[in-house]
XYZ file of C-alpha atoms in Angstrom:
568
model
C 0.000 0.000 0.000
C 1.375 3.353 -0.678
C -0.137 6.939 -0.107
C -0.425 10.126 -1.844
C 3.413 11.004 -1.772
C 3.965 7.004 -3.706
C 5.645 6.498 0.049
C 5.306 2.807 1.440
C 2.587 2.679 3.653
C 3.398 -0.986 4.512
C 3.934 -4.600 2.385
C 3.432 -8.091 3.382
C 6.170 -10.297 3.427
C 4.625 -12.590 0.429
C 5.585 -9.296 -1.728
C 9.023 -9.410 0.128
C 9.751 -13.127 -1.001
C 8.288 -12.571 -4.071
C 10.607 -10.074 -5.632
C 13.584 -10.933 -2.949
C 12.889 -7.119 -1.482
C 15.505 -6.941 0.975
C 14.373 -5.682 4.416
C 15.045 -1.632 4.761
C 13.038 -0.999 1.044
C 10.359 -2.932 3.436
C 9.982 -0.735 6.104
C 6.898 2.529 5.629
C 7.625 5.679 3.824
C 10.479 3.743 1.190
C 9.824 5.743 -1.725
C 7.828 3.623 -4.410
C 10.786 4.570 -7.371
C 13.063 3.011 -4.626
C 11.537 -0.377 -4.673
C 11.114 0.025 -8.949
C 14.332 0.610 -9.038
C 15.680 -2.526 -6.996
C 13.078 -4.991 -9.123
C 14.692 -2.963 -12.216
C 18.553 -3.639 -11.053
C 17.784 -7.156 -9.764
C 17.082 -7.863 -14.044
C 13.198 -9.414 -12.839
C 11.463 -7.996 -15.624
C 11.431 -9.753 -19.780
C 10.335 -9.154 -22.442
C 10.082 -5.202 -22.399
C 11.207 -1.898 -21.346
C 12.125 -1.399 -17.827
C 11.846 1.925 -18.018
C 8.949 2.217 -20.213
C 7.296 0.443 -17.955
C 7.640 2.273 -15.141
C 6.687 4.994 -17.050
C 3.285 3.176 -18.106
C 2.986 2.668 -14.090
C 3.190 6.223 -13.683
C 0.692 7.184 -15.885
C -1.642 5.061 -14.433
C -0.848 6.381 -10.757
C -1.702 9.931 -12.182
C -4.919 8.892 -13.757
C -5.758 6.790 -10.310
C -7.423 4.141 -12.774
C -7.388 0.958 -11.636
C -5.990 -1.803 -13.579
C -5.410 -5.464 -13.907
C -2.027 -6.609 -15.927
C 0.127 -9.583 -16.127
C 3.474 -9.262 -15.873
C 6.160 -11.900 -16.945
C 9.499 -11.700 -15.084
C 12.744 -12.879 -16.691
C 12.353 -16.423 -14.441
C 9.850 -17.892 -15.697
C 7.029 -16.398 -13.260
C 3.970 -14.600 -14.360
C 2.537 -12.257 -12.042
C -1.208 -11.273 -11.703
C -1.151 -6.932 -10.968
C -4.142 -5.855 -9.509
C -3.806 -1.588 -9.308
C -6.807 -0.054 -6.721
C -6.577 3.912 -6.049
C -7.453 4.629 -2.500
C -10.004 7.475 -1.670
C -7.741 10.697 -1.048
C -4.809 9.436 -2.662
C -2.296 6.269 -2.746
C -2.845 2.988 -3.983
C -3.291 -0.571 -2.916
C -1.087 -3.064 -5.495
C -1.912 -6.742 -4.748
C 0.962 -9.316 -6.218
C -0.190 -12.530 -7.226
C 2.350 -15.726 -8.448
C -0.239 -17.252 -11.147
C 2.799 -19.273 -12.590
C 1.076 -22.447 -12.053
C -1.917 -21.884 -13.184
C -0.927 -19.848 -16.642
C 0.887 -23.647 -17.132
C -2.548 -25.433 -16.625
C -4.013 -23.689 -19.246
C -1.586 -23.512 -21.387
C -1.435 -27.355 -21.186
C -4.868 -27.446 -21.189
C -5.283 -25.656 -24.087
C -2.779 -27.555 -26.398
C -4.084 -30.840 -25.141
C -8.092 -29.361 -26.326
C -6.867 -28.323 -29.664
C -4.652 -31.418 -30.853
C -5.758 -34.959 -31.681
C -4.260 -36.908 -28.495
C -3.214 -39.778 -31.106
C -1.641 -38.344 -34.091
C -0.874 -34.575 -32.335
C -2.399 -33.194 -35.504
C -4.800 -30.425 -35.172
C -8.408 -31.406 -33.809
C -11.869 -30.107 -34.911
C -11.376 -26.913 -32.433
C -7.593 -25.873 -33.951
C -9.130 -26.869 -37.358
C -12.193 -24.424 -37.029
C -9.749 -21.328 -35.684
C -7.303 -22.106 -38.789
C -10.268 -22.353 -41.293
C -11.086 -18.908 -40.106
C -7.811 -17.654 -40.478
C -7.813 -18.990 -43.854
C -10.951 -17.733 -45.175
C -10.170 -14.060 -43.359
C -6.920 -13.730 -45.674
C -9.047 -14.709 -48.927
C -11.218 -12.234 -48.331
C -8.613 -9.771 -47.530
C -6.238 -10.720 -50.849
C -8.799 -12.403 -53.272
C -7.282 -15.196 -53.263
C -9.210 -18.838 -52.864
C -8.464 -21.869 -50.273
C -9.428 -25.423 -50.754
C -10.522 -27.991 -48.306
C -9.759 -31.603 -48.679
C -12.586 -34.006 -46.849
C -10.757 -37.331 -46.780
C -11.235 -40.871 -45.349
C -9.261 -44.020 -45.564
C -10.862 -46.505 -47.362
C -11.913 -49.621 -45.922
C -10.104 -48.845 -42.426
C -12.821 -50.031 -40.158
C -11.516 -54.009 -41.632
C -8.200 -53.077 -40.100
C -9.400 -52.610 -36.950
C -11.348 -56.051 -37.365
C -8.710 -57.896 -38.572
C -5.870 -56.649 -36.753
C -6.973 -54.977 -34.051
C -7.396 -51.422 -32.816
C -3.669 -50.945 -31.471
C -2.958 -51.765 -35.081
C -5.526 -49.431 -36.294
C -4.114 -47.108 -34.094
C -0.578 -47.156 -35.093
C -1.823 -46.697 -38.839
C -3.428 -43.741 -38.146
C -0.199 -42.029 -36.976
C 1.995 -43.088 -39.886
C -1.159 -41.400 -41.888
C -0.950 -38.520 -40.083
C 2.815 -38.127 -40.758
C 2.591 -38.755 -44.345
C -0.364 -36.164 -44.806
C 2.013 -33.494 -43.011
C 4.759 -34.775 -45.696
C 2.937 -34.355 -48.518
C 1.239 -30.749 -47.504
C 3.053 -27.585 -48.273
C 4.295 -25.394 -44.954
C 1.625 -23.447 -44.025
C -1.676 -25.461 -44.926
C -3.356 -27.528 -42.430
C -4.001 -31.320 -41.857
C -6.517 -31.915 -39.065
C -7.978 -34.992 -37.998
C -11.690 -34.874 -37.741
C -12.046 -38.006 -35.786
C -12.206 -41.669 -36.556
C -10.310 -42.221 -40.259
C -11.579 -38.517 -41.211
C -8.748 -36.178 -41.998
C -9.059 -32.509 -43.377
C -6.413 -30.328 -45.134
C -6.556 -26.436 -45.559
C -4.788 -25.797 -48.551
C -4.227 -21.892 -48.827
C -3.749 -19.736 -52.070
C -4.871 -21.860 -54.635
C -5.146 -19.803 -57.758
C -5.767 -22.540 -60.856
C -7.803 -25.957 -59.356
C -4.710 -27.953 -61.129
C -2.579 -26.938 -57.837
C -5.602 -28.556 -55.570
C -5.329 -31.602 -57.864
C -2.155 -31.757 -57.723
C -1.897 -31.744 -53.696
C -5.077 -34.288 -53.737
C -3.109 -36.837 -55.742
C 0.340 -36.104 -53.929
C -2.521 -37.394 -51.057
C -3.415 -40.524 -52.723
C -0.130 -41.914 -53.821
C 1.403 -40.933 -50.603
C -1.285 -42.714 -48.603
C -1.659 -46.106 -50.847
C 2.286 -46.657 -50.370
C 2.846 -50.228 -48.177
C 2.870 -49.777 -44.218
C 4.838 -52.185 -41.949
C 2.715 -51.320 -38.808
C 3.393 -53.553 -35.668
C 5.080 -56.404 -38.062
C 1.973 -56.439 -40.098
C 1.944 -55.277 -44.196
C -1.049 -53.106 -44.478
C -2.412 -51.416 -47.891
C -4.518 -48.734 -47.458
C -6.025 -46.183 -49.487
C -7.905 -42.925 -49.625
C -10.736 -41.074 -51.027
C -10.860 -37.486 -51.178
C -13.806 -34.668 -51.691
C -12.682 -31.140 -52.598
C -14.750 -27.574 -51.919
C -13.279 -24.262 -52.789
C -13.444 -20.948 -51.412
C -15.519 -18.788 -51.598
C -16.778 -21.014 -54.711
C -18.376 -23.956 -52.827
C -18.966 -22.024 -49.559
C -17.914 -18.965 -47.764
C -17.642 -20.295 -44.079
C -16.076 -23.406 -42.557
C -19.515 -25.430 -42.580
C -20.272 -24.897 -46.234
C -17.193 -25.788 -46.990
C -17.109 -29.173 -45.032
C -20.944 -29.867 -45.896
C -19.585 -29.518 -49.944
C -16.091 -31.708 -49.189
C -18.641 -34.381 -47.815
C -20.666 -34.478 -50.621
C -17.749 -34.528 -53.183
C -16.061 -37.043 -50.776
C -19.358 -39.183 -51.011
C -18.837 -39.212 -54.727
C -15.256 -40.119 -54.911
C -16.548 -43.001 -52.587
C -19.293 -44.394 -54.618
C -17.277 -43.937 -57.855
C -14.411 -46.628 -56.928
C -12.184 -44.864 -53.939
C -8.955 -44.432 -54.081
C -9.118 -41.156 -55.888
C -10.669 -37.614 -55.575
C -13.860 -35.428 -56.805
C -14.221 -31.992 -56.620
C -17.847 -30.712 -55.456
C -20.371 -30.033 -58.371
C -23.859 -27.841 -57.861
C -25.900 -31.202 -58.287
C -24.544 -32.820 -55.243
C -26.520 -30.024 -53.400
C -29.713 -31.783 -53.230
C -29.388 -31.344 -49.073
C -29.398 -27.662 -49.365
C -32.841 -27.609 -51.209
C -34.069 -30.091 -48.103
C -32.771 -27.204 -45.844
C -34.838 -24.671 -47.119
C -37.875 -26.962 -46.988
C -36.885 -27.052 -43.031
C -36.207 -23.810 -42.485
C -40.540 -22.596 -43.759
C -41.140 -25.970 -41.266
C -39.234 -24.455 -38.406
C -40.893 -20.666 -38.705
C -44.324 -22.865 -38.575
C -43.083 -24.774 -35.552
C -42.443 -21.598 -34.056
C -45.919 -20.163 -34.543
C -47.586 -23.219 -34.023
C -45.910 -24.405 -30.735
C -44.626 -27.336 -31.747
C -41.734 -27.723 -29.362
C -41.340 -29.626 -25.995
C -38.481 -29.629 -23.472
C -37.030 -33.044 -21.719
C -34.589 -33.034 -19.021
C -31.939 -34.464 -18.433
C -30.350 -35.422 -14.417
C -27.033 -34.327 -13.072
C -25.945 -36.102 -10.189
C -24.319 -34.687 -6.981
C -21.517 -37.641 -6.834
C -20.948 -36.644 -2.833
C -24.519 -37.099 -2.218
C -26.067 -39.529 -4.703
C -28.603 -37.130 -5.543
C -30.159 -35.146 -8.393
C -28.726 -31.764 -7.746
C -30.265 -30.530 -11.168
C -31.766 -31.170 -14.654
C -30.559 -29.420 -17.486
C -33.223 -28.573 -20.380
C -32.814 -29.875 -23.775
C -35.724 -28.738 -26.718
C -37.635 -31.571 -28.732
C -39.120 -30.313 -32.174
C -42.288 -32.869 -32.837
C -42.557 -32.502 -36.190
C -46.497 -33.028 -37.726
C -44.923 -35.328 -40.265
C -41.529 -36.174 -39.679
C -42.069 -36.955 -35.607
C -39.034 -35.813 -33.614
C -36.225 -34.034 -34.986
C -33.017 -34.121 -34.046
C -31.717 -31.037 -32.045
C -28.608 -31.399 -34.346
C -30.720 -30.346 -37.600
C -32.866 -27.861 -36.415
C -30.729 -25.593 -33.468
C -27.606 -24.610 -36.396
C -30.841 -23.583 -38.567
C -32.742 -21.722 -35.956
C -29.296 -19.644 -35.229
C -28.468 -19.157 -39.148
C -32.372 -17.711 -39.681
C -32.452 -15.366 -36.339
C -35.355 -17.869 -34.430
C -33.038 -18.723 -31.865
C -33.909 -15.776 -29.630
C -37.572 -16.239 -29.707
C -37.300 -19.775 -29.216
C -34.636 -19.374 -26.249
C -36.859 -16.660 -24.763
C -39.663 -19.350 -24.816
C -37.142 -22.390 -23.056
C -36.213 -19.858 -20.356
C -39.578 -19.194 -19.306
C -41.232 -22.976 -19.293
C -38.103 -24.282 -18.344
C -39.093 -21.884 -14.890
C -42.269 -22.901 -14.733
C -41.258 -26.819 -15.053
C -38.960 -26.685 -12.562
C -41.108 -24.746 -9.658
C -43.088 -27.717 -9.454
C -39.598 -29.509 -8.586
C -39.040 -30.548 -4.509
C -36.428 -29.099 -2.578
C -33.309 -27.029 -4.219
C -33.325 -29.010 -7.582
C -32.142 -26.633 -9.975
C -32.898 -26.203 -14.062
C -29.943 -25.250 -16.214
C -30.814 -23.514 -19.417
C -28.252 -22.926 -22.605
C -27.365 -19.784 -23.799
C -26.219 -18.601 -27.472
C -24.593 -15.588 -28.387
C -26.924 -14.280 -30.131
C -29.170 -14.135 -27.156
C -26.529 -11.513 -25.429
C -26.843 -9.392 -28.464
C -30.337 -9.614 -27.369
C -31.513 -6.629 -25.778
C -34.233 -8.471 -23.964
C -32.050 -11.099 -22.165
C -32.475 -9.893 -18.681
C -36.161 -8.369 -19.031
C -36.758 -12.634 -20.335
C -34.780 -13.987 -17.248
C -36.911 -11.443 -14.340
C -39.568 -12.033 -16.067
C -39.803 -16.080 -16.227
C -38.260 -15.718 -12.346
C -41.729 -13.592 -11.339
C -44.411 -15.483 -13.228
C -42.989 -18.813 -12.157
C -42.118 -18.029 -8.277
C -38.612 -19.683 -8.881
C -36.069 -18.673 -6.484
C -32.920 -17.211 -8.941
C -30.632 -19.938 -6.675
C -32.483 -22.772 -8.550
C -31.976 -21.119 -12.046
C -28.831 -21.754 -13.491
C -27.500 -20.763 -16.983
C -25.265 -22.383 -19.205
C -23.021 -20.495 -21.649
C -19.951 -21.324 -23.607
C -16.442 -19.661 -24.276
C -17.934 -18.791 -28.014
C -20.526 -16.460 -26.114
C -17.860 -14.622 -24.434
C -15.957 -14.016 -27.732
C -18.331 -12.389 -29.520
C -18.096 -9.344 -27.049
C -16.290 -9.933 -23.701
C -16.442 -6.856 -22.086
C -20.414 -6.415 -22.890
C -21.082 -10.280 -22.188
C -19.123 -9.752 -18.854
C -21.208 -6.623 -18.034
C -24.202 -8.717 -18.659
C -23.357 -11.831 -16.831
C -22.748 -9.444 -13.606
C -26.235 -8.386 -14.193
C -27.479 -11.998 -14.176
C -25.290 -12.872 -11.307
C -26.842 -10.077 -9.025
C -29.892 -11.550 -9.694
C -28.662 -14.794 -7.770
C -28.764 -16.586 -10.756
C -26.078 -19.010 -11.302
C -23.604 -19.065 -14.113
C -21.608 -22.570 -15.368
C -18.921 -22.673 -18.412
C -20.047 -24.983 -20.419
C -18.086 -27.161 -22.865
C -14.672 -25.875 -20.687
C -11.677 -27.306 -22.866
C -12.964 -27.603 -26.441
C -13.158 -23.678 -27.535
C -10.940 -21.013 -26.467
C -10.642 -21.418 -22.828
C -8.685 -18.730 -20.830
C -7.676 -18.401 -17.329
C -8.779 -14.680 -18.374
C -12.476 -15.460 -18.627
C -12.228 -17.372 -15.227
C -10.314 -14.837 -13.539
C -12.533 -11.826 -14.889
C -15.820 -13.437 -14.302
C -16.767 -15.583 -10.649
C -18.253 -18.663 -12.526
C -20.354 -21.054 -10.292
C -19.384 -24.409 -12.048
C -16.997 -25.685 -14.882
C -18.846 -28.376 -17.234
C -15.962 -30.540 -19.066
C -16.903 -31.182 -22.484
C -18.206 -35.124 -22.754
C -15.603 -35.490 -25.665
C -12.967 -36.150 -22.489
C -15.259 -38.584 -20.977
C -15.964 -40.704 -23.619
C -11.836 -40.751 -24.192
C -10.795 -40.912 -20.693
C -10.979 -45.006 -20.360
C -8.328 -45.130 -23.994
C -6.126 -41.691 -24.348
C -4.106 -40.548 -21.620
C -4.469 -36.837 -22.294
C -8.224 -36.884 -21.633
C -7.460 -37.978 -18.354
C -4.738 -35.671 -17.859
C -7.460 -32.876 -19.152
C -10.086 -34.149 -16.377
C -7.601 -33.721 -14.098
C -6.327 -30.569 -14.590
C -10.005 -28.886 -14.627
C -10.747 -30.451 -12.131
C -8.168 -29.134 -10.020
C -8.439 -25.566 -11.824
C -12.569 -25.937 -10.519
C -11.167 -26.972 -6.653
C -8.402 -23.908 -6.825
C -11.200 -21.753 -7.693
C -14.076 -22.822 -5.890
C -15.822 -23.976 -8.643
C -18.266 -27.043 -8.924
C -17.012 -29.303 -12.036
C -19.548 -31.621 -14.005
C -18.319 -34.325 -16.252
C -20.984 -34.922 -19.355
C -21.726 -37.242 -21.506
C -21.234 -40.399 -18.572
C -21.847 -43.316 -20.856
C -20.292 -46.174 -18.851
C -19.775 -47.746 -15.297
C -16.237 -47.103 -15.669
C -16.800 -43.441 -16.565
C -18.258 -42.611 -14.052
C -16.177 -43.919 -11.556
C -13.005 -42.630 -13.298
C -14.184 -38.985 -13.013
C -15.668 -39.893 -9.399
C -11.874 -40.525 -8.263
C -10.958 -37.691 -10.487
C -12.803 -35.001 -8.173
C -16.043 -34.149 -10.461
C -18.805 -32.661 -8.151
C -21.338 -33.514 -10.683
C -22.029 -36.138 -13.561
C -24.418 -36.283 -16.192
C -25.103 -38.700 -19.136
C -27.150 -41.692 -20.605
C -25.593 -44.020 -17.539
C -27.434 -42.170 -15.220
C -30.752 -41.022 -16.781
C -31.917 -39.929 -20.881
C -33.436 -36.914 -21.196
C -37.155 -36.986 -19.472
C -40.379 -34.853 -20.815
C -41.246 -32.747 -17.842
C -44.467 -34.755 -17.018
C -42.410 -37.988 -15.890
C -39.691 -36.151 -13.479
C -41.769 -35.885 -10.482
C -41.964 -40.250 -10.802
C -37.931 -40.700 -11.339
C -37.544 -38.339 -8.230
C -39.919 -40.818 -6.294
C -37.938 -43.869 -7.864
C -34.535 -42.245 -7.037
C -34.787 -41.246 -3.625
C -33.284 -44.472 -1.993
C -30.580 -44.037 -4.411
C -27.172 -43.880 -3.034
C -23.911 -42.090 -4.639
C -23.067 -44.294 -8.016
C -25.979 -45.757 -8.477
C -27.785 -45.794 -12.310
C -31.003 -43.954 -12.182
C -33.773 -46.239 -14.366
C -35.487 -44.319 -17.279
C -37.494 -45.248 -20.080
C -35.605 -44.585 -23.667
C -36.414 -41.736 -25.737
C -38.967 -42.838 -28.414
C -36.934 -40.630 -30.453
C -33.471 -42.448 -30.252
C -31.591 -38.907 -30.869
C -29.092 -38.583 -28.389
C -28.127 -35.407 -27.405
C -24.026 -35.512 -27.719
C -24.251 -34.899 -31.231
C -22.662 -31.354 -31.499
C -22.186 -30.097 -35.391
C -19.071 -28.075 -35.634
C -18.584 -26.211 -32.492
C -22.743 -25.430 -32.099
C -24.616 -27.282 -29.160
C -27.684 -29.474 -30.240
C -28.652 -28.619 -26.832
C -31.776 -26.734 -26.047
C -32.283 -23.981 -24.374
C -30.695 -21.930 -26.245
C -28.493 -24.455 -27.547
C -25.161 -22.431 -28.404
């Protein structure tokens, strides 16, 4: 602390350790350029201009702003600077070591964007590259091509020789693919055999043939994998930009359906997308005049789905997930219908509608059982957001403790100091705020640190890995301990197994959720389950009916949620 004059009003010994102060710059009224100066000569600071830096500090002093910084020092250490004038003068500085926990999500963050087999780029790194890609066409003119590829027949290696096998092939793929790319495109594995390359300044489609057979000849070379020969080939489909599709999802919804025709014309070679394969986008537009009807007509329902205090053995809440029944095509997959809702601006109406019934559902709940609803961006672009959320609160008499709202790292992009400002708003209210999806986007300590989240949900891609790759455990492990360090609940989704759920039980979770436990429920059978479940003890499987439907609800196109709610 330091007053008016910048004199040392007094310092803890934590700051004393933490920049090796020696004892008489300690002691009250040490000049604050006196202690600069000593950090300055001791060579602590990296990376930038000592003495620009204290000149920055000054500045701020004058303007008594306060600010929030990080500073990196020369070993290694990063340092969280919290700045807070002081009525009539002076300053408070609080010095915080986040060393640690900058490593966690750094390592958290490479481990969410790579493939944990072949260390290529995953889905997530893919997406943030695509855009990258497609924001330099439009800035030069020039075009980008995406190659959708598969390896043919690969699922009869893994039957005949066995997954390890099938394993191992997919990283000498991997390496070949990176061989055979030029520096600076991208090869990403989708998942599976599914592989994706960003090729970047294509002028003439010869050079996009030319990297798609380099591809194939590369690939259908003999592999000695584990002692065993294996032959192998591939089968390409090709979009171009801005040609075939001006965004990432065009583009991969045009590879497919070129890659479908390289399939059914022989594999082992390549096809470039034509207009005619876009018989899906005409059934599209049939869907979207269905979904504005839904809309008026009130054709949706909402199901719920458990979580599961793991401590307790309890439900602790149900999180709300939209059903479309469709007059003619019965139940349509959240998958389909939530990308189209956000693409044709009915997202907000529809989310405003969730919010509220989802309210109304769960007063009827016993005891502290709490609804979680989804949230989009779009939604916090909405003007109307908190108006929706007092609203649904008055006319249903739920208390704001038992609302909850779900929101990912995508919503918090699209405008973080206005989201921020909002989610304070929501907060006040005593509603509670989780982070859902936490590892899969563009997770920051930043967010967590400028924004008091009440729970961390781990995306169920971890879960379903955690029993086979390493890193998914590693990633479990290292939220979870981020959630403890923070005072933050964590949920694992998408429990599937016995051995899931015990995994992330020993791993720390608070909460889990998945089809172990319970499918999603209309709202008219939860007060039974709650009668069925309440002899049920910590690990136990709670007994549902399945969904008539059969859609489950971990499909997730691209990075968009086929949740409800809002599904973002």
């Amino acid at each position: 602390m330091f007053d008016a004059e910048r004199r040392l009003v007094l310092c803890n010994q934590s700051y004393a350790d933490l920049y090796h102060v020696p004892e008489p710059l300690t002691r009250p009224g040490t000049p604050w350029i006196d202690l600069m100066r000593f950090r300055i000569a001791a060579g602590l600071y990296a990376g930038h201009d000592p003495e620009k830096y204290v000149q920055q500090l000054t500045e701020t002093i004058d303007r008594a702003e306060r600010t929030v910084s990080l500073v990196e020092l020369r070993d290694g250490r990063t340092i969280d600077l919290i700045h807070q004038p002081l009525p009539g003068g002076g300053w408070l500085a609080t010095h915080h070591d986040v060393t640690d926990l900058r490593r966690s999500e750094a390592k958290i963050s490479y481990m969410a964007r790579h493939d944990g087999l072949t260390e290529l780029p995953n889905r997530i790194l893919f997406r943030e590259r695509a855009e990258e890609a497609l924001v330099e066409m439009r800035r030069d003119g020039s075009k980008i091509a995406f190659h959708c590829l598969d390896l043919d027949h690969f699922k009869m290696v893994n039957d005949t020789l066995g997954h390890p096998v099938g394993d191992a092939l997919l990283k000498e793929v991997a390496a070949r693919l990176k061989q055979v790319a030029r520096e600076g495109d991208t090869v990403a594995r989708l998942g599976g055999d599914e592989f994706v390359i960003i090729q970047t300044a294509v002028d003439q489609p010869v050079e996009a043939t030319a990297l798609a057979q380099r591809v194939i000849d590369g690939l259908s070379a003999p592999y000695v994998v584990d002692g065993h020969g294996v032959m192998i080939s591939a089968s390409i489909g090709i979009s171009i930009a801005p040609d075939d599709g001006i965004d990432a999802d065009q583009l991969l919804k045009t590879g497919d359906m070129a890659l479908y025709r390289a399939k059914a014309e022989g594999r082992g070679t390549y096809r470039f997308f034509e207009p005619e394969m876009d018989a899906r986008m005409q059934a599209r537009r049939f869907l979207e005049l269905d979904l504005r009807e839904a809309v008026v007509r009130q054709q949706f329902e909402i199901y719920y789905q458990p979580l599961l205090n793991l401590d307790r053995g309890e439900v602790s809440c149900f999180e709300a997930l939209l059903r479309w029944h469709h007059p003619t095509r019965g139940i349509v997959s959240p998958g389909e219908f939530i990308p189209l809702a956000e693409d044709i601006g009915l997202i907000v109406p529809i989310g405003e509608w969730v919010i509220k019934q989802a309210c109304l559902d769960a007063a009827s709940w016993p005891g502290s059982i709490k609804v979680a609803v989804n949230l989009c961006p779009a939604q916090f672009r909405n003007a109307r957001l908190l108006s929706t959320i007092v609203e649904a609160l008055d006319i249903s008499g739920l208390p704001p403790s038992r609302l909850e709202l779900e929101i990912t790292e995508t919503v918090l992009l699209a405008n973080s100091q206005a989201t921020l400002s909002m989610l304070q708003h929501i907060h006040m209210l005593g509603v509670h705020i989780a982070m859902d999806d936490f590892g899969t986007g563009y997770s920051s300590l930043s967010y967590l640190r400028s924004f008091p989240f009440d729970k961390i949900k781990i995306d169920q891609s971890f879960i379903t890995d955690a029993g086979d790759i390493d890193s998914s455990v590693a990633i479990i492990r290292a939220v979870t301990s981020l959630g403890n360090s923070l005072g933050m609940q964590t949920t694992a989704e998408g429990v599937e197994t016995v051995e899931q759920l015990e995994r992330v039980r020993r791993e720390g979770c608070t909460e889990a959720q998945g089809f172990l436990l319970s499918r999603p429920l209309p709202a008219r059978d939860i007060p039974a389950m709650l009668e069925r479940t309440r002899a049920v003890v910590a690990g136990e499987i709670i007994e549902t009916e399945p969904e008539t439907s059969g859609e489950r609800d971990t499909d997730k196109p691209g990075r968009r949620r086929s949740r409800a709610s809002v599904p973002a």
